[in-house]
Tab-separated table of N, CA and C in Angstrom:
chain	number	residue	atom	x	y	z
A	1	UNK	N	-13.348	11.988	-8.402
A	1	UNK	CA	-13.544	11.671	-6.998
A	1	UNK	C	-14.992	11.288	-6.709
A	2	UNK	N	-15.159	10.393	-5.778
A	2	UNK	CA	-16.492	9.933	-5.400
A	2	UNK	C	-17.191	10.974	-4.537
A	3	UNK	N	-18.491	11.143	-4.757
A	3	UNK	CA	-19.301	12.026	-3.929
A	3	UNK	C	-20.252	11.204	-3.064
A	4	UNK	N	-20.053	9.904	-3.044
A	4	UNK	CA	-20.889	9.001	-2.272
A	4	UNK	C	-20.635	9.180	-0.778
A	5	UNK	N	-21.701	9.130	0.044
A	5	UNK	CA	-21.488	9.200	1.495
A	5	UNK	C	-20.836	7.930	2.032
A	6	UNK	N	-20.875	6.859	1.244
A	6	UNK	CA	-20.285	5.586	1.664
A	6	UNK	C	-18.960	5.378	0.935
A	7	UNK	N	-18.020	6.229	1.185
A	7	UNK	CA	-16.696	6.119	0.567
A	7	UNK	C	-15.656	5.929	1.663
A	8	UNK	N	-14.509	5.432	1.273
A	8	UNK	CA	-13.418	5.282	2.238
A	8	UNK	C	-12.181	5.979	1.684
A	9	UNK	N	-11.470	6.695	2.541
A	9	UNK	CA	-10.300	7.444	2.066
A	9	UNK	C	-9.153	6.524	1.647
A	10	UNK	N	-8.443	6.951	0.615
A	10	UNK	CA	-7.278	6.226	0.111
A	10	UNK	C	-6.087	7.165	0.206
A	11	UNK	N	-4.983	6.660	0.710
A	11	UNK	CA	-3.780	7.479	0.801
A	11	UNK	C	-2.553	6.590	0.689
A	12	UNK	N	-1.402	7.202	0.527
A	12	UNK	CA	-0.141	6.482	0.398
A	12	UNK	C	0.700	6.690	1.647
A	13	UNK	N	1.362	5.626	2.073
A	13	UNK	CA	2.309	5.688	3.186
A	13	UNK	C	3.681	5.335	2.637
A	14	UNK	N	4.673	6.105	3.045
A	14	UNK	CA	6.033	5.871	2.573
A	14	UNK	C	6.661	4.720	3.354
A	15	UNK	N	7.184	3.718	2.635
A	15	UNK	CA	7.863	2.584	3.259
A	15	UNK	C	9.291	2.975	3.632
A	16	UNK	N	9.951	2.106	4.413
A	16	UNK	CA	11.332	2.375	4.828
A	16	UNK	C	12.257	2.491	3.621
A	17	UNK	N	11.983	1.690	2.582
A	17	UNK	CA	12.831	1.697	1.387
A	17	UNK	C	12.594	2.934	0.522
A	18	UNK	N	11.572	3.720	0.848
A	18	UNK	CA	11.294	4.931	0.085
A	18	UNK	C	10.146	4.788	-0.895
A	19	UNK	N	9.701	3.552	-1.165
A	19	UNK	CA	8.579	3.362	-2.081
A	19	UNK	C	7.267	3.670	-1.361
A	20	UNK	N	6.205	3.819	-2.129
A	20	UNK	CA	4.905	4.155	-1.563
A	20	UNK	C	4.025	2.914	-1.469
A	21	UNK	N	3.216	2.866	-0.420
A	21	UNK	CA	2.298	1.757	-0.180
A	21	UNK	C	0.880	2.319	-0.140
A	22	UNK	N	-0.016	1.795	-0.985
A	22	UNK	CA	-1.405	2.246	-1.041
A	22	UNK	C	-2.173	1.678	0.149
A	23	UNK	N	-2.867	2.554	0.886
A	23	UNK	CA	-3.638	2.154	2.060
A	23	UNK	C	-5.047	2.710	1.915
A	24	UNK	N	-6.049	1.881	2.260
A	24	UNK	CA	-7.436	2.323	2.231
A	24	UNK	C	-8.030	2.110	3.618
A	25	UNK	N	-8.643	3.152	4.178
A	25	UNK	CA	-9.197	3.116	5.530
A	25	UNK	C	-10.693	2.810	5.445
A	26	UNK	N	-11.081	1.610	5.884
A	26	UNK	CA	-12.473	1.174	5.800
A	26	UNK	C	-13.251	1.401	7.091
A	27	UNK	N	-12.688	2.066	8.078
A	27	UNK	CA	-13.362	2.244	9.371
A	27	UNK	C	-14.699	2.970	9.228
A	28	UNK	N	-14.735	4.056	8.502
A	28	UNK	CA	-15.975	4.828	8.328
A	28	UNK	C	-16.991	4.018	7.533
A	29	UNK	N	-16.545	3.349	6.486
A	29	UNK	CA	-17.440	2.534	5.666
A	29	UNK	C	-18.020	1.386	6.482
A	30	UNK	N	-17.201	0.709	7.272
A	30	UNK	CA	-17.683	-0.398	8.098
A	30	UNK	C	-18.697	0.068	9.129
A	31	UNK	N	-18.564	1.271	9.632
A	31	UNK	CA	-19.508	1.801	10.614
A	31	UNK	C	-20.872	2.087	9.988
A	32	UNK	N	-20.923	2.315	8.678
A	32	UNK	CA	-22.177	2.646	7.998
A	32	UNK	C	-22.928	1.411	7.511
A	33	UNK	N	-22.252	0.276	7.434
A	33	UNK	CA	-22.870	-0.933	6.895
A	33	UNK	C	-23.810	-1.536	7.930
A	34	UNK	N	-24.999	-1.956	7.486
A	34	UNK	CA	-25.974	-2.587	8.365
A	34	UNK	C	-25.584	-4.051	8.539
A	35	UNK	N	-25.445	-4.472	9.784
A	35	UNK	CA	-25.054	-5.840	10.082
A	35	UNK	C	-26.265	-6.765	9.971
A	36	UNK	N	-26.023	-8.011	9.570
A	36	UNK	CA	-27.086	-9.015	9.541
A	36	UNK	C	-27.450	-9.390	10.973
A	37	UNK	N	-28.740	-9.466	11.243
A	37	UNK	CA	-29.205	-9.797	12.591
A	37	UNK	C	-29.539	-11.277	12.729
A	38	UNK	N	-29.221	-12.067	11.735
A	38	UNK	CA	-29.560	-13.484	11.762
A	38	UNK	C	-28.353	-14.287	11.276
A	39	UNK	N	-28.210	-15.514	11.750
A	39	UNK	CA	-27.074	-16.341	11.298
A	39	UNK	C	-27.320	-16.888	9.898
A	40	UNK	N	-26.253	-17.130	9.182
A	40	UNK	CA	-26.370	-17.744	7.867
A	40	UNK	C	-26.716	-19.219	8.029
A	41	UNK	N	-27.565	-19.767	7.143
A	41	UNK	CA	-27.909	-21.189	7.258
A	41	UNK	C	-26.711	-22.072	6.909
A	42	UNK	N	-26.684	-23.250	7.513
A	42	UNK	CA	-25.637	-24.212	7.205
A	42	UNK	C	-25.892	-24.833	5.838
A	43	UNK	N	-24.854	-25.042	5.075
A	43	UNK	CA	-24.998	-25.616	3.734
A	43	UNK	C	-25.604	-27.007	3.821
A	44	UNK	N	-25.209	-27.783	4.830
A	44	UNK	CA	-25.761	-29.140	4.974
A	44	UNK	C	-27.272	-29.099	5.185
A	45	UNK	N	-27.773	-28.116	5.927
A	45	UNK	CA	-29.219	-27.985	6.126
A	45	UNK	C	-29.915	-27.576	4.836
A	46	UNK	N	-29.294	-26.713	4.056
A	46	UNK	CA	-29.884	-26.300	2.785
A	46	UNK	C	-29.977	-27.477	1.825
A	47	UNK	N	-28.942	-28.300	1.791
A	47	UNK	CA	-28.947	-29.471	0.904
A	47	UNK	C	-30.012	-30.460	1.347
A	48	UNK	N	-30.188	-30.644	2.653
A	48	UNK	CA	-31.220	-31.556	3.161
A	48	UNK	C	-32.619	-31.065	2.808
A	49	UNK	N	-32.800	-29.765	2.642
A	49	UNK	CA	-34.108	-29.206	2.300
A	49	UNK	C	-34.461	-29.384	0.832
A	50	UNK	N	-33.479	-29.771	0.013
A	50	UNK	CA	-33.756	-29.957	-1.414
A	50	UNK	C	-34.553	-31.157	-1.642
């Protein structure tokens, strides 16, 4: 098992047919990620700079 503070829980949900479906909850992990504060450059602008 992971001891990382940036982990996401994994669990199984039972389907109607009785089989199991693997589900991973990324809500906690997404809340910890630092968002970019700037837009990504356009590829056309990068090519023009070459």
